PDB file of C-alpha atoms in Angstrom:
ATOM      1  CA  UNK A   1      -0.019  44.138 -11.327  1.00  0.00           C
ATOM      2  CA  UNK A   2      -2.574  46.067 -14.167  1.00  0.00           C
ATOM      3  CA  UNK A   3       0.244  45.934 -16.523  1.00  0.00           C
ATOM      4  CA  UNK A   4       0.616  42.445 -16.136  1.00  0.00           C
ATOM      5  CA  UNK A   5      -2.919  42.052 -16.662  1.00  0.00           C
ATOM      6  CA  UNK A   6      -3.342  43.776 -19.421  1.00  0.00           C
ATOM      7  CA  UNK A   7      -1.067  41.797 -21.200  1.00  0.00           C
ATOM      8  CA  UNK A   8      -2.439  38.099 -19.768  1.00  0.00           C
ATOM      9  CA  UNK A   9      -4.776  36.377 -21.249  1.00  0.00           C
ATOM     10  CA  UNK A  10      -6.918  34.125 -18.506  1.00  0.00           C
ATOM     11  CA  UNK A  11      -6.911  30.451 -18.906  1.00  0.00           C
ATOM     12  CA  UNK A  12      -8.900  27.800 -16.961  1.00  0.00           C
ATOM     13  CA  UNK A  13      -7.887  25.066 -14.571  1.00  0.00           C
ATOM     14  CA  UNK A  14      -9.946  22.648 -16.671  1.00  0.00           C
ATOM     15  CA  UNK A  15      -8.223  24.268 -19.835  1.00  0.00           C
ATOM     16  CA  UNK A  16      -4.125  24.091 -18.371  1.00  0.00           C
ATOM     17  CA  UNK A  17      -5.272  20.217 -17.451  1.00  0.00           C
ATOM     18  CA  UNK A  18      -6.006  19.867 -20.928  1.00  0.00           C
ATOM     19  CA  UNK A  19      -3.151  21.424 -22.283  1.00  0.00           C
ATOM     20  CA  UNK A  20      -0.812  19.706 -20.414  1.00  0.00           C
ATOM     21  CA  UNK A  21      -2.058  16.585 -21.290  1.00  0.00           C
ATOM     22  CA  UNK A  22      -1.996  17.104 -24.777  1.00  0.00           C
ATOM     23  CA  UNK A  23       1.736  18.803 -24.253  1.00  0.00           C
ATOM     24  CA  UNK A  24       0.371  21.746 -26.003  1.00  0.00           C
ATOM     25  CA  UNK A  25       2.392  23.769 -23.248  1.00  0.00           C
ATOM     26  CA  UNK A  26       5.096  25.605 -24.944  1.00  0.00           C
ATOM     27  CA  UNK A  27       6.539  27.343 -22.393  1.00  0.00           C
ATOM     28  CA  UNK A  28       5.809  27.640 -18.471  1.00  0.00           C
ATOM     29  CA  UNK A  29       6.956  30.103 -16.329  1.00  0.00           C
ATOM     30  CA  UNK A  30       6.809  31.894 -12.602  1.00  0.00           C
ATOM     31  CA  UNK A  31       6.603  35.753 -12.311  1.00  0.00           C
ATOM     32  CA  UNK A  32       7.569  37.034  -9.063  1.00  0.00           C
ATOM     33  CA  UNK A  33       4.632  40.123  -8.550  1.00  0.00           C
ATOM     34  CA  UNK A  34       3.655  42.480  -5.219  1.00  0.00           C
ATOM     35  CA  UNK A  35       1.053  40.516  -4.664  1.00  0.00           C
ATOM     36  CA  UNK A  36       2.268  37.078  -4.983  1.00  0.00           C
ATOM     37  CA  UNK A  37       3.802  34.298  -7.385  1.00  0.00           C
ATOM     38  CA  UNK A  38       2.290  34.452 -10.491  1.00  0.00           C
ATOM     39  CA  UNK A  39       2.003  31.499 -13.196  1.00  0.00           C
ATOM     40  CA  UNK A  40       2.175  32.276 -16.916  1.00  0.00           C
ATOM     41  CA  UNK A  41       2.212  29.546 -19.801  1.00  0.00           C
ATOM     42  CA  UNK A  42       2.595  29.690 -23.814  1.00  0.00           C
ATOM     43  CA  UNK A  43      -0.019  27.574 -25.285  1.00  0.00           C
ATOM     44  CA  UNK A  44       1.110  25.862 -28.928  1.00  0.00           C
ATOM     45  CA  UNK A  45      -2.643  26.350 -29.919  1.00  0.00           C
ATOM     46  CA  UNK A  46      -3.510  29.968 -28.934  1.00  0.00           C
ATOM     47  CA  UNK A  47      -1.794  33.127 -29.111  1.00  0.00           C
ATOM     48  CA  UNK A  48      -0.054  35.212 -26.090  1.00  0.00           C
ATOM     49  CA  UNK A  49       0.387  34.391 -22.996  1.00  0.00           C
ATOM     50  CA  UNK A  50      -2.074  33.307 -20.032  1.00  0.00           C
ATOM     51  CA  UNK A  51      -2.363  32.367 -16.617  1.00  0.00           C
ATOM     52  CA  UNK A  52      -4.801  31.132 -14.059  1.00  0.00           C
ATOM     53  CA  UNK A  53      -7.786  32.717 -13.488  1.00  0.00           C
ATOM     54  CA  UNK A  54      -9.565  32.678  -9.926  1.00  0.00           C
ATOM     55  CA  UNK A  55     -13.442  32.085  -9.792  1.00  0.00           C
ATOM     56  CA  UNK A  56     -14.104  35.797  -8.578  1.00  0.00           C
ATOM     57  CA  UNK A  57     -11.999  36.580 -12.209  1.00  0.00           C
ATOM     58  CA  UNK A  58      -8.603  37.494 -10.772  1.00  0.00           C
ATOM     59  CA  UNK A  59      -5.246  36.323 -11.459  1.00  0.00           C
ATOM     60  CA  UNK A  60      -4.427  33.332  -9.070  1.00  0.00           C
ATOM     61  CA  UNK A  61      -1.471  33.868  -7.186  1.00  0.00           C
ATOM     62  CA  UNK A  62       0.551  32.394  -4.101  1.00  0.00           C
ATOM     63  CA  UNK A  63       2.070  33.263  -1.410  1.00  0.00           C
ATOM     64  CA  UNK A  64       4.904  31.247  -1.917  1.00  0.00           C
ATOM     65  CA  UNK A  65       6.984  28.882  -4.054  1.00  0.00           C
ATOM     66  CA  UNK A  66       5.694  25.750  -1.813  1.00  0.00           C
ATOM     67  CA  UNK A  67       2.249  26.992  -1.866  1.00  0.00           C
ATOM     68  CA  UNK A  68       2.403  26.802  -6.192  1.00  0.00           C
ATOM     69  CA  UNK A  69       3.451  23.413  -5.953  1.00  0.00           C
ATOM     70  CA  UNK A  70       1.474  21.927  -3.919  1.00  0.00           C
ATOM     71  CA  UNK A  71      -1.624  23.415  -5.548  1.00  0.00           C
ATOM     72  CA  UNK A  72      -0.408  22.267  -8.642  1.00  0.00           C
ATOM     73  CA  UNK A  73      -0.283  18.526  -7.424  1.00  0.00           C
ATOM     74  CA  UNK A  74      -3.187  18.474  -5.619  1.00  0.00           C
ATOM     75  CA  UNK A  75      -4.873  19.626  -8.758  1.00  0.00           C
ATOM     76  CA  UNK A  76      -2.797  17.407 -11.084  1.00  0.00           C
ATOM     77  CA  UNK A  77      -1.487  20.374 -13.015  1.00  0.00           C
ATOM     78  CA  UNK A  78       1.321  18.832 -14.256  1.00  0.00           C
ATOM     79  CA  UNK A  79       4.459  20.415 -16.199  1.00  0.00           C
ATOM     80  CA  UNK A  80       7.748  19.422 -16.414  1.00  0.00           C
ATOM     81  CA  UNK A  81       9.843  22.318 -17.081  1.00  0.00           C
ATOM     82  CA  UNK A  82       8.821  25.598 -15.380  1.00  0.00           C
ATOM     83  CA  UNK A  83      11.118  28.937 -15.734  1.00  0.00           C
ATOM     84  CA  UNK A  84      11.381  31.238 -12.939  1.00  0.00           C
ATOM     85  CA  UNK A  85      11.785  34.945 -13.620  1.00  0.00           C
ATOM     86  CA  UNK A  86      13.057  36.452  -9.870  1.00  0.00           C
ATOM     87  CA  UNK A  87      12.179  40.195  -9.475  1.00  0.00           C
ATOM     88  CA  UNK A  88      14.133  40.894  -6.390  1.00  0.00           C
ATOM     89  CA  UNK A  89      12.271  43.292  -3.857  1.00  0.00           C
ATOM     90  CA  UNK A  90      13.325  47.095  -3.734  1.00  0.00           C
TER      91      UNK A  90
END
């Protein structure tokens, strides 16, 4: 997952709440990694792309689908439209 990372910018909980408030989402979108479910957005009011940082300053990730979704309402992360990129397993 480095490359990923190294192309990810990290954004906050507080800062994705704020965004999606504002609908200063552009895009949304689930990558399918090794070590989980990854979620990447497109912000309208800062360049590249980011994704949820942990407190211990690692990508969040889940285990599953389910698991996203229901962190994302508990946490009222709200987004309407959410792309999934599948990487099948080799």
């Amino acid at each position: 997952m480095s490359t990923l990372e190294g192309g990810l910018s990290k954004i906050t909980e507080a800062e994705f709440r704020d965004a999606a408030k504002n609908n200063a989402i552009k895009h949304a979108s689930v990558l399918r990694t090794d070590r989980g479910y990854l979620f990447v957005v497109e912000l309208s009011w800062k360049e590249g792309l980011h994704t949820l940082y942990t407190f211990r300053n690692e990508p969040r990730t889940w285990a599953s689908l389910d698991s996203m979704m229901k962190y994302f309402e508990k946490h009222e992360l709200n987004v309407n439209v959410i792309t999934l990129q599948w990487n099948p397993k080799g």
